[in-house]
XYZ file of C-alpha atoms in Angstrom:
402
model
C -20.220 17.630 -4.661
C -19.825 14.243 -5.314
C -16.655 12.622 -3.254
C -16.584 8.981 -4.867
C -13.403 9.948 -6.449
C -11.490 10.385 -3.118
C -12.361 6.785 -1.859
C -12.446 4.698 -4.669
C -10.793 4.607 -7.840
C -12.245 5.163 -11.047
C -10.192 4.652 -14.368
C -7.869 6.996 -15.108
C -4.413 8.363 -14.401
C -4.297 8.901 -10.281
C -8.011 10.501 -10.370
C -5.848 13.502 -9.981
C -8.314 15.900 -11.474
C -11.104 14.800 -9.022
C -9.090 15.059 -6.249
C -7.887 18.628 -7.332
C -11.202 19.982 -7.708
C -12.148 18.805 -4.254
C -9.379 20.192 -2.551
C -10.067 23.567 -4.261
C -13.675 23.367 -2.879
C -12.236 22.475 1.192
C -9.869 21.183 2.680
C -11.978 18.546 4.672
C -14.983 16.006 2.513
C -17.551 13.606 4.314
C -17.365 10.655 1.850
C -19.064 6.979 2.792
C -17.475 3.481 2.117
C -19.795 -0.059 1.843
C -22.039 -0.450 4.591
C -22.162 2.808 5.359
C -19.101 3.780 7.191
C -18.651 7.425 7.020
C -14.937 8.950 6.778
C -13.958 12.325 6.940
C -11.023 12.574 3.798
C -8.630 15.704 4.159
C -6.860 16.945 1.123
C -4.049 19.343 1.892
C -0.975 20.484 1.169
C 2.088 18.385 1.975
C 3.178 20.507 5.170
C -0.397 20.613 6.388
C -0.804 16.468 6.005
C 2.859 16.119 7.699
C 1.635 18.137 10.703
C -1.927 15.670 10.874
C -0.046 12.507 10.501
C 2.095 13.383 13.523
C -0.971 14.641 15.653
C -1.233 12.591 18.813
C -5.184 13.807 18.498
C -5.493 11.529 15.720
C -5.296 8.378 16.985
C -4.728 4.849 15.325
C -5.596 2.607 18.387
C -6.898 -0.733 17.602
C -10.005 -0.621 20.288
C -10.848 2.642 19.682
C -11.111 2.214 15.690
C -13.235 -0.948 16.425
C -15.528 0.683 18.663
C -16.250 3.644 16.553
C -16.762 1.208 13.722
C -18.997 -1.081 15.431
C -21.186 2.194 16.378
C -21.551 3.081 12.777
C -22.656 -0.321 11.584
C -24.985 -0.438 14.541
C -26.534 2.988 13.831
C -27.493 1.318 10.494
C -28.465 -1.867 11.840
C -25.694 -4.005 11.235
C -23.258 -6.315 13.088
C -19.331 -5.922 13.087
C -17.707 -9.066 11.541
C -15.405 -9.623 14.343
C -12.818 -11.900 12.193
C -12.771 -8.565 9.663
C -11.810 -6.701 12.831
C -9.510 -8.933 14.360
C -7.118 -9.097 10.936
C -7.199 -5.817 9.309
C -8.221 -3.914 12.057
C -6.522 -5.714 14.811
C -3.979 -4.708 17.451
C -0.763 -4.505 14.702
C 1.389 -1.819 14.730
C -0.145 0.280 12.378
C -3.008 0.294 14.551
C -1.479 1.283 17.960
C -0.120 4.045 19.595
C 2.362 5.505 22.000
C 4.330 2.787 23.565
C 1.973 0.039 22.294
C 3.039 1.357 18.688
C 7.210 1.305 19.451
C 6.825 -2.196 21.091
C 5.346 -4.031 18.350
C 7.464 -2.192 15.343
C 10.832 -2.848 17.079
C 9.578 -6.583 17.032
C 9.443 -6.325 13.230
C 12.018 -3.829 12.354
C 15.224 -5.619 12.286
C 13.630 -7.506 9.850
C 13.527 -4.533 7.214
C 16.727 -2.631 8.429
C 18.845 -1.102 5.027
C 21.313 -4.250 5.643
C 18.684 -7.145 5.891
C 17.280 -5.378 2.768
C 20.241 -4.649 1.176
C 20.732 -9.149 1.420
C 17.691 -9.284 -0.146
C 19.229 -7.603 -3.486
C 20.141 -11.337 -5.303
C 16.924 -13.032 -4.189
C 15.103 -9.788 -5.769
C 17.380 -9.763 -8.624
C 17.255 -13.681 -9.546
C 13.203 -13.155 -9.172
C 12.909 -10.894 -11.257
C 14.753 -12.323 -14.007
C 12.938 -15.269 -13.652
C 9.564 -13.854 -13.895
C 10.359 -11.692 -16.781
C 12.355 -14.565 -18.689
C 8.888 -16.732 -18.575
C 7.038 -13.889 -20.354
C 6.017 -14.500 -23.770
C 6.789 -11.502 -26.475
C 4.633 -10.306 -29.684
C 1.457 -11.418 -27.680
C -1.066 -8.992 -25.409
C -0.645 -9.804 -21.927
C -1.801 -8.662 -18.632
C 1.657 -7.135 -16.844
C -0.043 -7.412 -13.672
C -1.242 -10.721 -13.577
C 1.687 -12.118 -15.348
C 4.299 -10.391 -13.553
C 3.739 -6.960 -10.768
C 2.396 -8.807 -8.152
C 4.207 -12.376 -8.654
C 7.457 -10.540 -7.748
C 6.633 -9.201 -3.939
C 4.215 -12.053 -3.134
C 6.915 -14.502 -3.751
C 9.605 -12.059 -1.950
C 6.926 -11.603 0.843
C 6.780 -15.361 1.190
C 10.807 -15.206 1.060
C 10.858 -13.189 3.969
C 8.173 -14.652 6.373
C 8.611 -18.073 5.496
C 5.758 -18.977 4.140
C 5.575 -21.829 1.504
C 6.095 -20.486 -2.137
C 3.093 -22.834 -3.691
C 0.885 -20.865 -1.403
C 1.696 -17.646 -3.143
C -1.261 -17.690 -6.132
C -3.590 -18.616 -2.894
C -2.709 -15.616 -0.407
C -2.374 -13.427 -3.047
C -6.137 -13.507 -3.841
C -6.861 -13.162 -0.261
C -5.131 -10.025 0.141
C -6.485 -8.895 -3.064
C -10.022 -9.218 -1.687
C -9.086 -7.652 1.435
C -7.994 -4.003 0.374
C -11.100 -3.979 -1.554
C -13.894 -1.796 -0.478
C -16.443 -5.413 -0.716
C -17.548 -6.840 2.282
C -19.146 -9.894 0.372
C -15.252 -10.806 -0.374
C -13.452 -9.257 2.455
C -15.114 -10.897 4.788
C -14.609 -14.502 3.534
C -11.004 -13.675 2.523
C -9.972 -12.749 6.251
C -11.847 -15.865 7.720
C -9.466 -17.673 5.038
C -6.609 -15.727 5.919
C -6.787 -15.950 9.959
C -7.520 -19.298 9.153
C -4.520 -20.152 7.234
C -2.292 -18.035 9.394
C -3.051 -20.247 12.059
C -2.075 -23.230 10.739
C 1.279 -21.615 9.743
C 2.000 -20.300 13.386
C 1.426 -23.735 14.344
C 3.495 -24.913 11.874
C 6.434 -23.040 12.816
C 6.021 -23.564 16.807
C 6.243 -27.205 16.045
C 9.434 -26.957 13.662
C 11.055 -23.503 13.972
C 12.141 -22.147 10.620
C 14.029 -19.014 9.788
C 10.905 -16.846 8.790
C 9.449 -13.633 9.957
C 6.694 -15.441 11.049
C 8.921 -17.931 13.309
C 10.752 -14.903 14.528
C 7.434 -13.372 15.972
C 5.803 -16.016 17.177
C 8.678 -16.893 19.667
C 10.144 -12.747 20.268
C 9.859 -11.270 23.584
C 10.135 -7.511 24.771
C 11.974 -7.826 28.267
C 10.156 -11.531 28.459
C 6.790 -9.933 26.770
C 5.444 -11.859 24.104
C 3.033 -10.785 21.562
C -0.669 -11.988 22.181
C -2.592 -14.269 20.122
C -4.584 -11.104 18.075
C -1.401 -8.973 18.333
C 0.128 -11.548 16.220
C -2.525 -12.115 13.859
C -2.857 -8.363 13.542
C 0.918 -8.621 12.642
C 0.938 -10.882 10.290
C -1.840 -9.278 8.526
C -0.377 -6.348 8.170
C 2.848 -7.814 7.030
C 1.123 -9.918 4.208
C -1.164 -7.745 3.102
C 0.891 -4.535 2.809
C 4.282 -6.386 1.834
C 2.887 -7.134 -1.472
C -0.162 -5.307 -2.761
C 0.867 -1.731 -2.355
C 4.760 -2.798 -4.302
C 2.602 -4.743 -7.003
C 1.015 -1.299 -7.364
C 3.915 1.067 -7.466
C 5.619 -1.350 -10.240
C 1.783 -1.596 -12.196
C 1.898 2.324 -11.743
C 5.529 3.228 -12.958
C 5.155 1.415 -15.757
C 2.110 2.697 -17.005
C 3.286 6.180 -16.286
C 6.660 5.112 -18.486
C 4.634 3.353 -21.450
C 1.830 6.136 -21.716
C 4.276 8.235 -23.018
C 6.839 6.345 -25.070
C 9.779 8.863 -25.184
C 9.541 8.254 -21.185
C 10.436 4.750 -22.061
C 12.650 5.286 -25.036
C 14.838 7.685 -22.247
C 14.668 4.908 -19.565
C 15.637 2.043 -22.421
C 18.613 4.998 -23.048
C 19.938 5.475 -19.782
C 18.639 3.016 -17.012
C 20.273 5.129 -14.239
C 16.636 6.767 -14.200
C 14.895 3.679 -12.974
C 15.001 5.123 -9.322
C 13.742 8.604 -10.301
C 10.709 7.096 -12.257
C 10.057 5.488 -9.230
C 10.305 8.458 -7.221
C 8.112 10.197 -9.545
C 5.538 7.690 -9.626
C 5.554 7.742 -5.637
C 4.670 11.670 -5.941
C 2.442 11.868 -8.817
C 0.889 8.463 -8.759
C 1.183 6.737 -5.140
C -0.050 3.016 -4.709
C -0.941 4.121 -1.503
C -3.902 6.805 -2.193
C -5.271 7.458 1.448
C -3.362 7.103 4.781
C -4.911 3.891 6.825
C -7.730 4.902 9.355
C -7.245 7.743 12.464
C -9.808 8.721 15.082
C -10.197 11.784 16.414
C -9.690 11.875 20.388
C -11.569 15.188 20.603
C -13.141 17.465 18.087
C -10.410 19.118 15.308
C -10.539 21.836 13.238
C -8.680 21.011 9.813
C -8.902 24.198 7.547
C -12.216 25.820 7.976
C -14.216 22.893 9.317
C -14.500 21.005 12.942
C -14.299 17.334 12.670
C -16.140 15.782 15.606
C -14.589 13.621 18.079
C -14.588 9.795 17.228
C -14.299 10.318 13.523
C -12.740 8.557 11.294
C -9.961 10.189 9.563
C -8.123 9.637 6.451
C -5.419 11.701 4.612
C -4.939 11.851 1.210
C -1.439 11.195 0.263
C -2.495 11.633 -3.840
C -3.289 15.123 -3.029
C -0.604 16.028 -0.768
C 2.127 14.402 -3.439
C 0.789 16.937 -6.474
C 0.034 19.579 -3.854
C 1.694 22.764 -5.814
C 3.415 23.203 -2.679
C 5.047 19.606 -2.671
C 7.283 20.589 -6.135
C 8.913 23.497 -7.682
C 6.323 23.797 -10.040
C 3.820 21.848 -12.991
C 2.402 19.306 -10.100
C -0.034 17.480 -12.401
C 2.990 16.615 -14.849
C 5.066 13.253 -14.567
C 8.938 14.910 -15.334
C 11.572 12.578 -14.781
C 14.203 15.085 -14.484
C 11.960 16.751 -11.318
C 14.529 18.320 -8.984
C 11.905 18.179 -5.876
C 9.417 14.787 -5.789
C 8.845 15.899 -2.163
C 5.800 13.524 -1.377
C 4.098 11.302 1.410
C 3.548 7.887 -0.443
C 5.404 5.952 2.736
C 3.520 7.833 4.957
C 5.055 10.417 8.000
C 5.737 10.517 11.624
C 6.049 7.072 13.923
C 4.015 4.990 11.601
C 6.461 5.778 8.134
C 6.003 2.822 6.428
C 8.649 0.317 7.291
C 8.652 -1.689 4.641
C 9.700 1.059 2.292
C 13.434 0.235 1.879
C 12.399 -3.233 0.289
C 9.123 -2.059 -1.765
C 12.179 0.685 -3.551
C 14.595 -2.282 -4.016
C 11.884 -4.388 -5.766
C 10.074 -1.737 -7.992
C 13.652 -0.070 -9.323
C 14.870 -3.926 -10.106
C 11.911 -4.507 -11.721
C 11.518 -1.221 -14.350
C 15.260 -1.389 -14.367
C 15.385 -5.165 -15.850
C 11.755 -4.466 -18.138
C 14.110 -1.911 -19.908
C 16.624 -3.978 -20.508
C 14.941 -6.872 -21.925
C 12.065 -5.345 -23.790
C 13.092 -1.784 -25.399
C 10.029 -1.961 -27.580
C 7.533 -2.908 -25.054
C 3.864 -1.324 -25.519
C 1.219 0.341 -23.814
C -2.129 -1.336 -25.224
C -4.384 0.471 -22.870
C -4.268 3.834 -21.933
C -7.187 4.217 -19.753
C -6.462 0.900 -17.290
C -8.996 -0.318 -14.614
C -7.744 0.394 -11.275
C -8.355 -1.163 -7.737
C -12.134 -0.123 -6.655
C -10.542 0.574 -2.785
C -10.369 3.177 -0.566
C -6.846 3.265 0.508
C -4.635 1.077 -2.346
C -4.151 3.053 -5.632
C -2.805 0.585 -7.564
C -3.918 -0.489 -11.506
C -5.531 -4.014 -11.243
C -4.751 -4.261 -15.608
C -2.115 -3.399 -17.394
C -2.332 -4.702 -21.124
C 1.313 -4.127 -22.746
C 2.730 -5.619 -26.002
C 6.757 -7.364 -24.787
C 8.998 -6.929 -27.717
């Protein structure tokens, strides 16, 4: 059976079908990514995929992900990029564990507590109304390019203190990187690490306010991060403070214009921004697969034994329209659902942290489009999405402002 459909996305509305038909066939699929690297994908009910995500066997070490990777590529003959490693793959805290993990995220996570957040409502609000002022109306455009990712790159920025004029430049880096493309991943994180560089230099010589500032000179109990822990960090933080938001906004709206009574109810009563949202997180997550796990010894997962040193992923798309997730009709966006139990932020000690701020930005956003263009519509119904193995977001969305 072919398994394409569970690491990259084809056009269409969350692959859903795909993914439904494999998880009726097992609960566990070999699938292979670019150059070869084999993961072991396990669709399952929303319980089941809680319990994995919290399973110490499944471990998101740094070290151990490289080494496992660098045996694959040199089973095949190939050499690890060891810049790719470093960034997306380095020491952050979504790749650590145990005490490692707790250290690094309480380094971050006053940064993205409910109040800091909650300060971040004007900036997010005044954004937004910007962007969407400097649309033009009665013309095709592209709402991605012209708007779903211009709002959390520039709040991203905001919030590490990175220059806004570098926005349109880091963007298309990150872009590159959650691609499944090694001919552009791999130049986009030697641009990245080196760019990052220059701002951590930057900020040593003339401290700032940013996240970035804050890092670079925090301690735990005098520890200071190391020179690839904070790379790792601020990779993570720049890539996934932006591209998986730009996706959830991309993907409620399409799920709201496909259908335009969904919109004309929204345009009605804007009090349903947040459950749209919400919806969208369960029935069309940006985030389609959990990040990378290895196995620390052999695991059974349903009716199959995955060997030690895998690599494991979870999908979060299944788990979200598992019939076991929702009172009932799974495979139906209802905007009046009752239970939108789902996974999209992820479970257990790595829970995305960012999620707070991603909800604030994507409910502002749908929540102003409503208000300002009542007749907006859908142009495409069938919109490209990202061709990568983890984001799920649509790269075009061709909509009609009025």
């Amino acid at each position: 059976m072919d398994t394409s459909a569970l690491v990259t996305n084809q056009p269409g509305y969350g692959n859903h079908v795909a993914e439904r038909t494999l998880a009726a066939a097992g609960k566990v699929h070999l699938a292979q990514v670019p150059r070869g690297i084999k993961i072991w994908v396990v669709t399952d009910g929303v319980d089941e995929a809680k319990e994995l995500l919290a399973d110490p066997r499944l471990s998101k070490s740094s070290p151990l992900l490289q080494s496992v990777i660098r045996e694959q590529l040199a089973e095949t003959g190939q050499e690890a990029d060891e810049v790719q490693l470093s960034g997306m793959f380095g020491p952050s805290m979504m790749y650590s564990d145990g005490e490692d993990h707790a250290r690094l995220r309480r380094l971050v996570s006053k940064s993205f507590t409910p109040k800091q957040v909650d300060r971040l409502q004007p900036l997010v609000d005044r954004l937004t109304g910007e962007l969407l002022a400097g649309l033009p109306t009665g013309v095709p455009l592209d709402l991605v390019s012209e708007f779903t990712y211009k709002l959390p790159i520039t709040v991203i920025c905001e919030v590490l203190g990175l220059p806004v004029e570098d926005r349109e430049q880091v963007h298309g880096w990150t872009s590159a990187l959650v691609l499944d493309d090694p001919e552009r991943t791999m130049p986009a994180s030697r641009a990245m690490e080196a760019y990052l560089g220059r701002q951590i230099a930057r900020v040593r010589h003339t401290p700032d306010d940013g996240l970035i500032c804050s890092l670079v000179h925090a301690s735990v109990d005098g520890d200071m991060l190391t020179a690839d822990e904070l790379m790792a960090q601020l990779f993570l933080l720049v890539v996934g403070g932006h591209e998986t938001t730009s996706g959830l906004i991309a993907n409620t709206m399409y799920a709201l214009l496909v259908q335009p009574d969904r919109w004309r109810r929204l345009v009605e009563d804007p009090a349903l921004a947040r459950a749209a949202v919400d919806e969208t997180l369960r029935f069309d997550a940006p985030t389609r697969n959990t990040t990378h796990r290895v196995t620390v010894e052999p695991m059974r997962i349903g009716d199959t034994v995955v060997p030690k040193n895998a690599i494991v992923m979870v999908s979060l798309s299944a788990a979200g329209r598992d019939p076991g997730s929702t009172a009932d009709r799974p495979d139906e966006f209802d905007l009046h659902r009752a239970d939108r139990r789902h996974l999209a932020f992820g479970y257990g000690p790595h829970n995305c942290l960012g999620r707070n701020l991603a909800l604030l930005q994507a409910v502002a956003a749908v929540t102003e489009m409503a208000a300002r263009f009542p007749n907006a519509r859908l142009l495409d119904t069938s919109p490209p999405r990202m061709e990568a193995s983890i984001v799920g977001g649509i790269a075009k969305l061709q909509v009609l402002l009025q």
